[in-house]
mmCIF file of C-alpha atoms and ligand atoms in Angstrom:
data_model
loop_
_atom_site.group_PDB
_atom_site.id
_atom_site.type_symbol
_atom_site.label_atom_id
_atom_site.label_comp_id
_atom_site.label_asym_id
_atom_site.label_seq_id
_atom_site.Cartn_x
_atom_site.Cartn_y
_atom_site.Cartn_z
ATOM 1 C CA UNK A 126 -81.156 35.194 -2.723
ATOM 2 C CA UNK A 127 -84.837 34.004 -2.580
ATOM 3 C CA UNK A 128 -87.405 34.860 -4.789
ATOM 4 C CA UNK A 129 -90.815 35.519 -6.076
ATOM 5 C CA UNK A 130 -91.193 31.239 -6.345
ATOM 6 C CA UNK A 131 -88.946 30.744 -2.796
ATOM 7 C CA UNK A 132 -90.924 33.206 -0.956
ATOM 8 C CA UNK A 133 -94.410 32.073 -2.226
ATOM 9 C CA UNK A 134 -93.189 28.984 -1.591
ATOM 10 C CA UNK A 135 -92.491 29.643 2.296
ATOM 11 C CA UNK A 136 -95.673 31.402 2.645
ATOM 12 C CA UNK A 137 -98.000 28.665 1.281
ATOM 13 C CA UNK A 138 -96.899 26.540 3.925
ATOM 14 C CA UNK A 139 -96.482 28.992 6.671
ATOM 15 C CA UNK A 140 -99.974 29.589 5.977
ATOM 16 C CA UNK A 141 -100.963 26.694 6.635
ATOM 17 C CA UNK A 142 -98.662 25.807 9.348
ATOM 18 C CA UNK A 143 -99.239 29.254 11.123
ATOM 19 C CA UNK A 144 -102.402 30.416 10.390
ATOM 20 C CA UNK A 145 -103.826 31.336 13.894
ATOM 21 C CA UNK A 146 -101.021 30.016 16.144
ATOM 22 C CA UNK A 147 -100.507 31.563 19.246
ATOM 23 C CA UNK A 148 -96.876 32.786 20.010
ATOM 24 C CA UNK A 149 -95.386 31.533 23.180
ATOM 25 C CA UNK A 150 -91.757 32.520 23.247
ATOM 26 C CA UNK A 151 -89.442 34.344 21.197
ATOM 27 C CA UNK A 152 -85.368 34.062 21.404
ATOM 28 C CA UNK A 153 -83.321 36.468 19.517
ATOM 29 C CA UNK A 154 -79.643 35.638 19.578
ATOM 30 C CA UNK A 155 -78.588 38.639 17.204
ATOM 31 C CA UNK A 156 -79.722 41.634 18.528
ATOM 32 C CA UNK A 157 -78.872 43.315 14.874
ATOM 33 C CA UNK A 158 -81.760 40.954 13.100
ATOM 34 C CA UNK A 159 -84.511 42.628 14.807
ATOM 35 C CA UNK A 160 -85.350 46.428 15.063
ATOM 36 C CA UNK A 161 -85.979 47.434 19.199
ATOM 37 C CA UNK A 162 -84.968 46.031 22.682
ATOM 38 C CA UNK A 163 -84.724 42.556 22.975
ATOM 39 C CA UNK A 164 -87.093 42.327 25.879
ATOM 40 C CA UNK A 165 -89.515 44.691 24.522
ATOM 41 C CA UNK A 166 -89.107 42.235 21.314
ATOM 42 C CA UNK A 167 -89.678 39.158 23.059
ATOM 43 C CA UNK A 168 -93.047 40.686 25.468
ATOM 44 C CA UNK A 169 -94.684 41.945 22.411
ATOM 45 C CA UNK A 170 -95.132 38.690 20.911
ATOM 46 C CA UNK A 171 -95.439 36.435 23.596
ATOM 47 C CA UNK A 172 -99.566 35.623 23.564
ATOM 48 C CA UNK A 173 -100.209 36.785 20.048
ATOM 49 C CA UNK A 174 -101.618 35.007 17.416
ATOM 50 C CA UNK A 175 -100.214 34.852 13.830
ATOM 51 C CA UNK A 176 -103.227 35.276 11.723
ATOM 52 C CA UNK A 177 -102.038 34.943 8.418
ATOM 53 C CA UNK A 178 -98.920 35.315 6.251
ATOM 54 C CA UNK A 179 -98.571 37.580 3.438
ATOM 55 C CA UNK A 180 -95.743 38.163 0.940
ATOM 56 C CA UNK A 181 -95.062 41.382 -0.783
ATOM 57 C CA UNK A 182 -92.268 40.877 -3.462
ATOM 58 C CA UNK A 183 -89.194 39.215 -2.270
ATOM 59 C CA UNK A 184 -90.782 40.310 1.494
ATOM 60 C CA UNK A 185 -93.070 37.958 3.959
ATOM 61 C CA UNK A 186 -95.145 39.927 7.069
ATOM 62 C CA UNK A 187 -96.481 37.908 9.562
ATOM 63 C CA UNK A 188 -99.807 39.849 10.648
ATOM 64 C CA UNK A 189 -100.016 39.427 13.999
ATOM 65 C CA UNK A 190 -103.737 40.139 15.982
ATOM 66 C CA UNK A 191 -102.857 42.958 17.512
ATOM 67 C CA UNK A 192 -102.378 45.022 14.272
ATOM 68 C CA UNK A 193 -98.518 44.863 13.982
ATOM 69 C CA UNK A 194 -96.827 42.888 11.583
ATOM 70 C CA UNK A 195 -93.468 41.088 11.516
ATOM 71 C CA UNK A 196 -91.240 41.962 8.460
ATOM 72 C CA UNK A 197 -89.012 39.310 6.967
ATOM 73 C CA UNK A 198 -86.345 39.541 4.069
ATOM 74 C CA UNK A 199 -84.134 37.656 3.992
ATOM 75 C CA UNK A 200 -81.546 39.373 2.025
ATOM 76 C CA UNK A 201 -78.688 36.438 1.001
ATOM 77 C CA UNK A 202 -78.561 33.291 2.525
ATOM 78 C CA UNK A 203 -81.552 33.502 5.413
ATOM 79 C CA UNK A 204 -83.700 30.297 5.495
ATOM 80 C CA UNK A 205 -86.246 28.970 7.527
ATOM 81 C CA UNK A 206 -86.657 25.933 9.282
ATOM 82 C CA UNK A 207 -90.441 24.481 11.029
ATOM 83 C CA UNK A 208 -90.120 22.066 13.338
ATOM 84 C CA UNK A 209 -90.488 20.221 17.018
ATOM 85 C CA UNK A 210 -86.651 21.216 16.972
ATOM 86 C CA UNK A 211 -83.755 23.105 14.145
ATOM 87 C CA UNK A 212 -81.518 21.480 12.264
ATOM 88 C CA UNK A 213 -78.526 22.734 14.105
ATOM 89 C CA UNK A 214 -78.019 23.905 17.900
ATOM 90 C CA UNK A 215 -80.584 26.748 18.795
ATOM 91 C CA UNK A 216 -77.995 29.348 18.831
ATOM 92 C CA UNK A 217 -77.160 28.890 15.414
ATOM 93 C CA UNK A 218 -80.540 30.680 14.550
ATOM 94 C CA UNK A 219 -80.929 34.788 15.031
ATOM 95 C CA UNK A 220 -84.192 34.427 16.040
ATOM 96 C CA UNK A 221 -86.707 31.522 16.822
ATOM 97 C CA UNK A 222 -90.530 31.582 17.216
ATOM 98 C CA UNK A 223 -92.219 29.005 19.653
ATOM 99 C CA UNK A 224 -95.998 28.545 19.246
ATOM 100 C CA UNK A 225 -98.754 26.705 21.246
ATOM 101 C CA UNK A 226 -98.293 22.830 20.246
ATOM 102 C CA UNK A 227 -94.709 22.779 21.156
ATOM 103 C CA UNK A 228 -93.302 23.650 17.446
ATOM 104 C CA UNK A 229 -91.179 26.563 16.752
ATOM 105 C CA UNK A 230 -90.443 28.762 13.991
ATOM 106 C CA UNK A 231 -86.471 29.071 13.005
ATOM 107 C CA UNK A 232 -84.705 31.717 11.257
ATOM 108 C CA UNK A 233 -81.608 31.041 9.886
ATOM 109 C CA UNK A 234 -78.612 32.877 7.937
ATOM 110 C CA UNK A 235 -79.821 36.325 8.528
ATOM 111 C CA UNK A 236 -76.528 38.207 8.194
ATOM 112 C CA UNK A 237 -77.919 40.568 6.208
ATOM 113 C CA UNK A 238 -81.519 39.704 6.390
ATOM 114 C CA UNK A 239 -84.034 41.179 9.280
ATOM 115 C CA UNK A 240 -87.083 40.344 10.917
ATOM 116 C CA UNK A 241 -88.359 43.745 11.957
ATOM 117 C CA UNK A 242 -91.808 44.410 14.097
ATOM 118 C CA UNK A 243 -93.881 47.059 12.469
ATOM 119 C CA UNK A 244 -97.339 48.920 12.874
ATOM 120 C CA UNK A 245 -99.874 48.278 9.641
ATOM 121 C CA UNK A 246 -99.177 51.591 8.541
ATOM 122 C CA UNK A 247 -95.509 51.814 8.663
ATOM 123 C CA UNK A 248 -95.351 48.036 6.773
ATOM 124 C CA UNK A 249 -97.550 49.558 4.126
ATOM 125 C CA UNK A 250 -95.143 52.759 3.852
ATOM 126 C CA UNK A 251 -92.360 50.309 3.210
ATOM 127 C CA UNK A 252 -94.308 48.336 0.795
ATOM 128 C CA UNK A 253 -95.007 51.065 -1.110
ATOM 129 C CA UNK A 254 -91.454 51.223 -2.803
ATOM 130 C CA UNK A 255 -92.340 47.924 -4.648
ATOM 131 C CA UNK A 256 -93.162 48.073 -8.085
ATOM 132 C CA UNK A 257 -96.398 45.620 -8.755
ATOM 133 C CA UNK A 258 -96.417 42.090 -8.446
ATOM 134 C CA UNK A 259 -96.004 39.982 -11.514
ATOM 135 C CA UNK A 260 -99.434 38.267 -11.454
ATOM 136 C CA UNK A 261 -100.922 41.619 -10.595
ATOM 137 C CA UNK A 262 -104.285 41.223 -12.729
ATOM 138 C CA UNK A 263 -103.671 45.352 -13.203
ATOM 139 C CA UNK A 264 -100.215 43.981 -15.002
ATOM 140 C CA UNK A 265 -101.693 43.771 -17.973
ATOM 141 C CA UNK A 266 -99.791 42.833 -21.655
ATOM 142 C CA UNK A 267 -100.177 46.618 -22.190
ATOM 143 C CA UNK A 268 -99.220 47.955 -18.780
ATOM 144 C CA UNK A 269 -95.799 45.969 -18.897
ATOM 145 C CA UNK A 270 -95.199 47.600 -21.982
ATOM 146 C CA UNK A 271 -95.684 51.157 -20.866
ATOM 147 C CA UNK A 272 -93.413 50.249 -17.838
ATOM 148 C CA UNK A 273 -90.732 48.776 -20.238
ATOM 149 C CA UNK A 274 -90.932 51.844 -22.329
ATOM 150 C CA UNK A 275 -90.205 54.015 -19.439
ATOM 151 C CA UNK A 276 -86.874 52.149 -18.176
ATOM 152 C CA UNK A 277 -83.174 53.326 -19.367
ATOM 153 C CA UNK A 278 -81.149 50.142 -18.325
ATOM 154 C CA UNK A 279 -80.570 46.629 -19.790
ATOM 155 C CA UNK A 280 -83.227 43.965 -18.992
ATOM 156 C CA UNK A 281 -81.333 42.272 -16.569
ATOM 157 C CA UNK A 282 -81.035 45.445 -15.115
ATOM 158 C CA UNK A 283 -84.582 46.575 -15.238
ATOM 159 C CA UNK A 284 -86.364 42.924 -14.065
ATOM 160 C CA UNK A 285 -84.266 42.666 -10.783
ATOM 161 C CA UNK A 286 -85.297 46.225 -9.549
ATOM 162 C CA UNK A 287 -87.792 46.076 -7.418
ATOM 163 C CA UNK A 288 -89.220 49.183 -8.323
ATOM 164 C CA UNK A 289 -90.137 47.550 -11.893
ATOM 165 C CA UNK A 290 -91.890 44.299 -10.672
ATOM 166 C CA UNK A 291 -91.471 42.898 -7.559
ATOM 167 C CA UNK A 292 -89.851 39.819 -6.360
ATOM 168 C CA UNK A 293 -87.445 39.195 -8.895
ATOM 169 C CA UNK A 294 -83.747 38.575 -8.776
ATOM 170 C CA UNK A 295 -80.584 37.150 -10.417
ATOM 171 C CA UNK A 296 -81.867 33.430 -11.063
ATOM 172 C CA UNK A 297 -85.295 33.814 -12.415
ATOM 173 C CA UNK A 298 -83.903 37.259 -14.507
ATOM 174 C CA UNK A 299 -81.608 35.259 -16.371
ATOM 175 C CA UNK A 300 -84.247 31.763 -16.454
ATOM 176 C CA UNK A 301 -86.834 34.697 -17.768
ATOM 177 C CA UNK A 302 -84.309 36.257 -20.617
ATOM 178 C CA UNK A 303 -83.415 32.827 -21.557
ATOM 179 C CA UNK A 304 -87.423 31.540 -21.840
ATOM 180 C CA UNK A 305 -87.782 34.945 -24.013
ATOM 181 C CA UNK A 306 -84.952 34.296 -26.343
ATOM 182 C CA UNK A 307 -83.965 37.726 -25.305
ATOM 183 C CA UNK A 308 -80.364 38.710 -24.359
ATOM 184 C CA UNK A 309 -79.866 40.307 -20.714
ATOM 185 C CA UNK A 310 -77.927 42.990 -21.961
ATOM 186 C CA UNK A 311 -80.996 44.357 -24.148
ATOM 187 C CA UNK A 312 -81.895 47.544 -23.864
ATOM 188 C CA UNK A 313 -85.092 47.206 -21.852
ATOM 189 C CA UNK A 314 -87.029 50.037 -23.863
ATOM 190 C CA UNK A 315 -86.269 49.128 -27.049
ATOM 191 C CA UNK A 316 -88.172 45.563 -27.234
ATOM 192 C CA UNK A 317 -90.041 45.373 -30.276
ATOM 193 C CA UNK A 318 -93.981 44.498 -29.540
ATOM 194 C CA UNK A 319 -93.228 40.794 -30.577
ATOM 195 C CA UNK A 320 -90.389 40.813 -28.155
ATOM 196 C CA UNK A 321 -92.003 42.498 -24.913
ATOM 197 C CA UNK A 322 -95.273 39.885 -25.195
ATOM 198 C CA UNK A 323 -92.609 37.244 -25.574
ATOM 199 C CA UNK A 324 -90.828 38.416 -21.927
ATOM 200 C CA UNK A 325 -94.287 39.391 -20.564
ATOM 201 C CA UNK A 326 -95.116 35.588 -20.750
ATOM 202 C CA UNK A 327 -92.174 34.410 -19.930
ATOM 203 C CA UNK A 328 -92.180 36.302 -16.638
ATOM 204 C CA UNK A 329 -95.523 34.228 -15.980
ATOM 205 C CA UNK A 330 -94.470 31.043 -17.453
ATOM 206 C CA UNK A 331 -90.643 30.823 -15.506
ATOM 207 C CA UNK A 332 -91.903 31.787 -12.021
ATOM 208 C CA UNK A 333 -95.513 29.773 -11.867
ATOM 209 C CA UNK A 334 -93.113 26.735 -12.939
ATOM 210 C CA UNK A 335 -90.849 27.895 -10.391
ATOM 211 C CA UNK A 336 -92.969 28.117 -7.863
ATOM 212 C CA UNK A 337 -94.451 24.544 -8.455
ATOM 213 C CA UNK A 338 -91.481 22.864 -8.453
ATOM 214 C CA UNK A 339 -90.672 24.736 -4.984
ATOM 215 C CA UNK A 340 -88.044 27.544 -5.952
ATOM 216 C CA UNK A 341 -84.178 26.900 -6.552
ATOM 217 C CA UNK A 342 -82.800 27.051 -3.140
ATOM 218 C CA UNK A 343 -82.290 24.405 -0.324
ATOM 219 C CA UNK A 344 -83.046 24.191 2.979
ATOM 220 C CA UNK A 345 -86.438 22.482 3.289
ATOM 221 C CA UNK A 346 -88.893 24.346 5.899
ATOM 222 C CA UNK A 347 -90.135 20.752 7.376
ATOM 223 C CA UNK A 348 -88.467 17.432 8.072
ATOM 224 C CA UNK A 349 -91.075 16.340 5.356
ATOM 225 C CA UNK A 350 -90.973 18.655 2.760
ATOM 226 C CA UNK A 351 -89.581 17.152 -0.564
ATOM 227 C CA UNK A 352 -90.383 19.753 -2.730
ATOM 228 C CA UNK A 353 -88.627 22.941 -1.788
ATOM 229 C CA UNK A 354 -85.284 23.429 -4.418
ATOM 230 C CA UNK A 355 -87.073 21.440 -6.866
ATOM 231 C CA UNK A 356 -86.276 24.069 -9.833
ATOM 232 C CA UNK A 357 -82.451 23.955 -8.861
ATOM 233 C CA UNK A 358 -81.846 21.021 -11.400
ATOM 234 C CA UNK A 359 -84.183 22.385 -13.660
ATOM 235 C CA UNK A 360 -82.786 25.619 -14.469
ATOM 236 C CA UNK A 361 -81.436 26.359 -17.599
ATOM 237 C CA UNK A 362 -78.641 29.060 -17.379
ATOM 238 C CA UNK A 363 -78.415 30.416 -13.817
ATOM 239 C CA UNK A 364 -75.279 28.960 -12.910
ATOM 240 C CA UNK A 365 -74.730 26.723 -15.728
ATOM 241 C CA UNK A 366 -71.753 28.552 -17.306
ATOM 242 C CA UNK A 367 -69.979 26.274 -20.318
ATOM 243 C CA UNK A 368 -72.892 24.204 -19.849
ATOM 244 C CA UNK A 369 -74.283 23.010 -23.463
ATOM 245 C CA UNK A 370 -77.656 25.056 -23.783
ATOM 246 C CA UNK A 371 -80.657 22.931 -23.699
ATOM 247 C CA UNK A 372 -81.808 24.024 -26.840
ATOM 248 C CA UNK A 373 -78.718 24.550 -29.283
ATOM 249 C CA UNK A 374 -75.691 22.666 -27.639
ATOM 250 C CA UNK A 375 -73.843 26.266 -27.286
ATOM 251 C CA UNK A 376 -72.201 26.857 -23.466
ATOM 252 C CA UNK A 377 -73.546 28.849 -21.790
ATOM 253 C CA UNK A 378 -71.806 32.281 -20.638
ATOM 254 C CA UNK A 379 -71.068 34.004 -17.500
ATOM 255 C CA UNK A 380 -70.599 37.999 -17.349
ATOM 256 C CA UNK A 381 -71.291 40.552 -15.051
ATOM 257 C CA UNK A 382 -72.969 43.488 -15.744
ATOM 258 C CA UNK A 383 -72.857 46.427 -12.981
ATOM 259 C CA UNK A 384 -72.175 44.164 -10.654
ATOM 260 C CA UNK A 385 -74.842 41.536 -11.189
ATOM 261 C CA UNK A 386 -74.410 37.909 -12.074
ATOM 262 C CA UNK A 387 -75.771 37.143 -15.909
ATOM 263 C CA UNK A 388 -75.691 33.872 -17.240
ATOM 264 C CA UNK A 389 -77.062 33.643 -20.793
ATOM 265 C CA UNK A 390 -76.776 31.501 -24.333
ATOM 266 C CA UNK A 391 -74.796 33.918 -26.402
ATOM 267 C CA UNK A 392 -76.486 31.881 -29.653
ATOM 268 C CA UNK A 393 -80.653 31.823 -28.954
ATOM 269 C CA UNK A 394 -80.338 35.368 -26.956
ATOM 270 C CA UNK A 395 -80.815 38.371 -28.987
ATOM 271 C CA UNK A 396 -81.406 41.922 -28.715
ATOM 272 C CA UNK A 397 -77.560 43.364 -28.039
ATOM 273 C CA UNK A 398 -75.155 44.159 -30.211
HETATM 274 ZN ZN1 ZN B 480 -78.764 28.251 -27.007
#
């Protein structure tokens, strides 16, 4: 599933690709992907501009100039594709945007992903359930602490809720643990002060890299963009079970733990007994 460095990603570019376009035509193919009539849908959009993109956690809204916004998560395995035409046969997409200039806007894979129109106030509502971002200058060293202190679960557990920070998921949890020398299975509130700075700047230091080097995932947005899945080959346990660990030769394990995915070094991870 994208993250915090796949969706930043996306909306850098959308920016700058979208950033006061004028919608001429939308075409919805799955009726389930958006959130009203088809038709009423479609007329809404047709004529308005896109004046900037936003994300919110793992979440992008398209603001649109009549006050509205367009929702997008997309869940596991929705993509996006910018372009004079998609990869694949139009039909393949749920739901494609066309703006002024000829180009169009695909979105792809949304099985369990949505793109849903809202009013300001009702995106905001839904925002609210986010806990901050994690570059939020309020997030400070001491902040992150009091919200560690506060949490039951393991730190696996604990970083992919969305209520705790926002934005982050299986991947970067487990790059995060493994940056921090700290084992996923941790108790999350029982990090010693040495051990919650060392996570704290982790979190920073895993998903700015991330984000550079243009997430984990495929699908480029553009014909010409060469950086998006750039952090794929550069991750160091997500995926990589009986891989040798980078630093200390070990492989690298694979359990689950409540139902999640956690890849970790059983040797340079500590913190669970
Ligand atoms: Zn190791």
């Amino acid at each position: 599933m994208p993250e915090y460095p796949e969706m930043e990603h996306y909306r850098t570019q959308l920016s700058a690709l979208l950033g006061g376009r004028k919608i001429t035509g939308a075409v919805v193919n799955r009726a389930a992907t958006i959130n009203e009539p088809i038709d009423v849908f479609n007329s809404a959009l047709e004529g308005r501009t896109i004046l900037f993109v936003e994300r919110r956690g793992k979440y992008l809204l398209f603001h649109l100039d009549d006050g509205n916004r367009l929702v997008l998560h997309l869940m596991l395995g929705g993509w996006l594709a910018y372009g004079d035409e998609g990869p694949k046969p139009d039909s393949h997409f749920q739901v494609i945007l066309s703006f002024d200039g000829g180009q169009s806007l695909y979105f792809g894979g949304l099985r369990l992903g949505y793109l849903h129109r809202m009013t300001a106030k009702a995106a905001l509502e839904k925002m609210k359930e986010l806990g901050p971002e994690p570059f939020d200058p309020r997030l400070t060293l001491e902040a992150f602490r009091k919200r560690l202190a506060g949490r039951k679960g393991k730190l696996k557990t604990t970083l992919t809720d969305q209520k705790f920070l926002a934005g982050i998921g299986n991947c970067y949890s487990d790059e995060i643990c493994f940056d921090a020398k700290l084992h996923p299975a941790a108790a999350a509130n029982r990090l010693d002060d040495e051990e919650s700075e060392r996570l704290y700047r982790s979190v920073h230091k895993v998903l700015t890299e991330a984000k550079e080097a243009g997430g984990y995932m495929g699908h480029p947005l553009t014909a010409g963009d060469q950086l998006t899945g750039g952090f794929n080959e550069r991750c160091r346990v997500y995926d990589r079970v009986d891989e040798p660990c980078v630093e200390c030769g070990t492989p690298i394990k694979f359990e689950t733990l409540t139902g999640r995915k956690m890849f970790y070094c059983p040797h340079c991870q500590k913190g669970h007994e």
